[in-house]
Amino acid sequence: MKRQEAWDLLCQYNQEDFHLHHAKCVEGTMRYFARTLGYQQEEEFWGIVGLLHDLDYEKFPDEHCIKSQELMRSAGVDERIVRATASHGWGHQVDIKPEHEMEKVLFAVDELTGLIGAAALMRPSKSVQDMELKSLKKKFKDKKFAAGCSREVIAKGAELLGWDLDKLLAETLAAMQDCEESCR
């Protein structure tokens, strides 16, 4: 699947700017991790997984990670993408455990990109470019801030990757700084 095909599919089921922006942020973050974790040859694939991970969320929030599998299969999407995108709902929507490193990264960064994005909006610059890890850690610890972003899922994602939480926060912040322009 090419990126434009993935974008067109995403736009069939998502029209809200918020969801499209989130999809692009997760796409860029996944591309960054593909490059930095030694999967440069798979960067496009990782990006498409990030772009499509919430395909069903806007129209089918109660069937999230379940309906997406049906929608992707009916569109002829590669089964590896279907599985990878569904695995980010492990433990709360589906029983598909993230196994591949890419699936673990998606599981770990989905909620975290939302938290970082919310933290950026609170900054005078409205950007992640001048955000420091110390500031992000403070927002992470404040359970009232971006309360919809599950700290439990983020911590479980770090554990799945075998990373400490600080490493996940720092690497994801770096990823979002790297891709901020393409997320707009």
CSV table of C-alpha atoms in Angstrom, one decimal:
chain,number,residue,atom,x,y,z
A,1,MET,CA,0.0,0.0,0.0
A,2,LYS,CA,1.3,3.4,-0.9
A,3,ARG,CA,1.0,6.4,1.4
A,4,GLN,CA,-1.6,8.2,-0.7
A,5,GLU,CA,-3.8,5.1,-0.8
A,6,ALA,CA,-3.6,4.9,3.0
A,7,TRP,CA,-4.4,8.6,3.3
A,8,ASP,CA,-7.4,8.2,1.0
A,9,LEU,CA,-8.7,5.3,3.0
A,10,LEU,CA,-8.2,7.3,6.2
A,11,CYS,CA,-10.2,10.2,4.8
A,12,GLN,CA,-13.1,7.9,3.9
A,13,TYR,CA,-13.7,7.4,7.6
A,14,ASN,CA,-12.2,10.5,9.2
A,15,GLN,CA,-13.0,14.1,8.5
A,16,GLU,CA,-12.3,15.9,11.8
A,17,ASP,CA,-9.1,17.9,11.8
A,18,PHE,CA,-8.2,16.5,15.2
A,19,HIS,CA,-8.2,12.9,14.1
A,20,LEU,CA,-6.4,13.6,10.8
A,21,HIS,CA,-3.7,15.6,12.7
A,22,HIS,CA,-3.3,12.8,15.2
A,23,ALA,CA,-2.9,10.3,12.4
A,24,LYS,CA,-0.2,12.4,10.8
A,25,CYS,CA,1.6,12.8,14.1
A,26,VAL,CA,1.6,9.1,14.8
A,27,GLU,CA,2.7,8.4,11.2
A,28,GLY,CA,5.7,10.8,11.6
A,29,THR,CA,6.6,9.4,15.0
A,30,MET,CA,6.5,5.8,13.6
A,31,ARG,CA,8.7,6.9,10.7
A,32,TYR,CA,11.2,8.4,13.1
A,33,PHE,CA,11.3,5.2,15.2
A,34,ALA,CA,11.7,3.0,12.1
A,35,ARG,CA,14.8,5.1,11.2
A,36,THR,CA,16.3,5.2,14.7
A,37,LEU,CA,15.7,1.6,15.6
A,38,GLY,CA,17.3,0.2,12.4
A,39,TYR,CA,14.2,-0.4,10.3
A,40,GLN,CA,15.0,2.2,7.6
A,41,GLN,CA,13.9,-0.2,4.8
A,42,GLU,CA,10.5,-0.4,6.5
A,43,GLU,CA,10.0,3.3,7.2
A,44,GLU,CA,7.1,3.6,4.7
A,45,PHE,CA,5.4,0.6,6.2
A,46,TRP,CA,5.8,1.8,9.8
A,47,GLY,CA,4.4,5.2,8.7
A,48,ILE,CA,1.3,3.7,7.1
A,49,VAL,CA,0.7,1.7,10.2
A,50,GLY,CA,0.8,4.9,12.2
A,51,LEU,CA,-1.4,6.7,9.7
A,52,LEU,CA,-4.1,4.1,9.7
A,53,HIS,CA,-4.0,3.0,13.4
A,54,ASP,CA,-7.2,4.9,14.3
A,55,LEU,CA,-9.0,4.3,11.0
A,56,ASP,CA,-12.3,3.4,12.7
A,57,TYR,CA,-12.1,5.7,15.8
A,58,GLU,CA,-14.1,8.7,14.5
A,59,LYS,CA,-17.1,6.8,13.1
A,60,PHE,CA,-17.0,3.6,15.3
A,61,PRO,CA,-15.5,4.6,18.7
A,62,ASP,CA,-17.2,1.7,20.5
A,63,GLU,CA,-15.8,-0.8,18.0
A,64,HIS,CA,-12.3,0.7,17.9
A,65,CYS,CA,-9.6,-1.7,16.7
A,66,ILE,CA,-12.3,-4.2,15.8
A,67,LYS,CA,-14.2,-2.4,13.0
A,68,SER,CA,-10.9,-1.2,11.5
A,69,GLN,CA,-9.9,-4.8,10.8
A,70,GLU,CA,-13.1,-5.3,8.8
A,71,LEU,CA,-12.7,-2.0,7.0
A,72,MET,CA,-9.1,-2.7,6.0
A,73,ARG,CA,-9.7,-6.2,4.9
A,74,SER,CA,-12.6,-5.1,2.7
A,75,ALA,CA,-10.2,-2.5,1.2
A,76,GLY,CA,-7.6,-5.2,0.5
A,77,VAL,CA,-5.1,-3.8,3.0
A,78,ASP,CA,-2.1,-6.1,3.8
A,79,GLU,CA,-2.8,-8.4,6.7
A,80,ARG,CA,0.4,-7.2,8.5
A,81,ILE,CA,-1.1,-3.7,8.6
A,82,VAL,CA,-4.4,-4.9,9.8
A,83,ARG,CA,-2.8,-6.9,12.7
A,84,ALA,CA,-0.3,-4.1,13.6
A,85,THR,CA,-3.0,-1.4,13.8
A,86,ALA,CA,-5.3,-3.6,15.8
A,87,SER,CA,-2.6,-4.5,18.3
A,88,HIS,CA,-2.5,-1.0,19.7
A,89,GLY,CA,-5.9,-1.8,21.3
A,90,TRP,CA,-4.5,-4.7,23.2
A,91,GLY,CA,-5.8,-5.0,26.7
A,92,HIS,CA,-8.7,-2.7,26.3
A,93,GLN,CA,-10.4,-3.4,22.9
A,94,VAL,CA,-8.7,-6.5,21.5
A,95,ASP,CA,-6.7,-9.5,22.5
A,96,ILE,CA,-4.0,-9.0,19.8
A,97,LYS,CA,-0.8,-8.5,21.8
A,98,PRO,CA,1.9,-6.4,20.2
A,99,GLU,CA,4.7,-8.8,19.2
A,100,HIS,CA,6.9,-7.1,16.6
A,101,GLU,CA,8.9,-4.1,17.8
A,102,MET,CA,6.9,-1.9,15.4
A,103,GLU,CA,3.6,-2.9,17.1
A,104,LYS,CA,5.2,-2.3,20.6
A,105,VAL,CA,6.2,1.2,19.5
A,106,LEU,CA,2.7,2.0,18.2
A,107,PHE,CA,1.2,0.7,21.4
A,108,ALA,CA,3.6,2.9,23.4
A,109,VAL,CA,3.4,6.1,21.4
A,110,ASP,CA,-0.2,6.4,20.5
A,111,GLU,CA,-1.4,7.8,23.8
A,112,LEU,CA,1.9,9.6,24.4
A,113,THR,CA,1.8,11.6,21.2
A,114,GLY,CA,-1.6,12.9,22.3
A,115,LEU,CA,-0.2,13.9,25.7
A,116,ILE,CA,2.8,15.6,24.1
A,117,GLY,CA,0.5,17.4,21.6
A,118,ALA,CA,-1.7,18.7,24.4
A,119,ALA,CA,1.4,19.9,26.3
A,120,ALA,CA,2.6,21.7,23.2
A,121,LEU,CA,-0.7,23.6,22.9
A,122,MET,CA,-0.2,24.9,26.4
A,123,ARG,CA,3.1,26.5,25.5
A,124,PRO,CA,3.4,30.1,24.2
A,125,SER,CA,5.0,28.7,21.1
A,126,LYS,CA,2.3,26.1,20.6
A,127,SER,CA,5.2,23.9,19.5
A,128,VAL,CA,7.2,20.9,20.7
A,129,GLN,CA,10.4,22.4,19.3
A,130,ASP,CA,11.2,24.2,22.6
A,131,MET,CA,9.7,21.6,24.9
A,132,GLU,CA,12.1,19.9,27.4
A,133,LEU,CA,11.9,16.5,28.9
A,134,LYS,CA,11.5,18.0,32.4
A,135,SER,CA,8.4,19.9,31.3
A,136,LEU,CA,6.9,16.8,29.6
A,137,LYS,CA,7.6,14.6,32.7
A,138,LYS,CA,5.8,17.2,34.8
A,139,LYS,CA,2.7,17.1,32.5
A,140,PHE,CA,2.9,13.3,32.5
A,141,LYS,CA,2.7,13.2,36.4
A,142,ASP,CA,-0.3,15.6,36.4
A,143,LYS,CA,-3.2,13.1,36.1
A,144,LYS,CA,-5.6,16.0,35.5
A,145,PHE,CA,-3.7,17.2,32.5
A,146,ALA,CA,-4.8,15.5,29.2
A,147,ALA,CA,-6.7,13.1,31.4
A,148,GLY,CA,-7.9,11.1,28.4
A,149,CYS,CA,-4.3,10.0,27.7
A,150,SER,CA,-3.8,6.8,29.6
A,151,ARG,CA,-0.6,6.9,31.6
A,152,GLU,CA,-1.1,3.2,32.3
A,153,VAL,CA,-1.0,2.4,28.6
A,154,ILE,CA,2.1,4.6,28.1
A,155,ALA,CA,3.9,2.9,31.0
A,156,LYS,CA,2.9,-0.5,29.7
A,157,GLY,CA,4.2,0.4,26.3
A,158,ALA,CA,7.6,1.3,27.8
A,159,GLU,CA,7.6,-2.0,29.6
A,160,LEU,CA,6.8,-3.9,26.4
A,161,LEU,CA,9.7,-2.2,24.7
A,162,GLY,CA,12.0,-2.9,27.6
A,163,TRP,CA,12.6,0.8,28.1
A,164,ASP,CA,12.3,2.9,31.2
A,165,LEU,CA,9.6,5.6,31.0
A,166,ASP,CA,12.2,8.4,30.7
A,167,LYS,CA,13.6,6.9,27.6
A,168,LEU,CA,10.2,6.5,26.0
A,169,LEU,CA,9.2,10.1,26.9
A,170,ALA,CA,12.5,11.5,25.6
A,171,GLU,CA,12.5,9.4,22.3
A,172,THR,CA,8.9,10.2,21.5
A,173,LEU,CA,9.5,13.9,22.2
A,174,ALA,CA,12.5,13.8,19.8
A,175,ALA,CA,10.3,12.0,17.3
A,176,MET,CA,7.6,14.7,17.5
A,177,GLN,CA,10.2,17.4,17.2
A,178,ASP,CA,11.5,15.7,14.1
A,179,CYS,CA,8.1,15.4,12.4
A,180,GLU,CA,6.2,18.5,13.7
A,181,GLU,CA,6.1,20.2,10.3
A,182,SER,CA,4.7,17.2,8.5
A,183,CYS,CA,1.9,16.8,11.1
A,184,ARG,CA,0.2,20.1,10.3
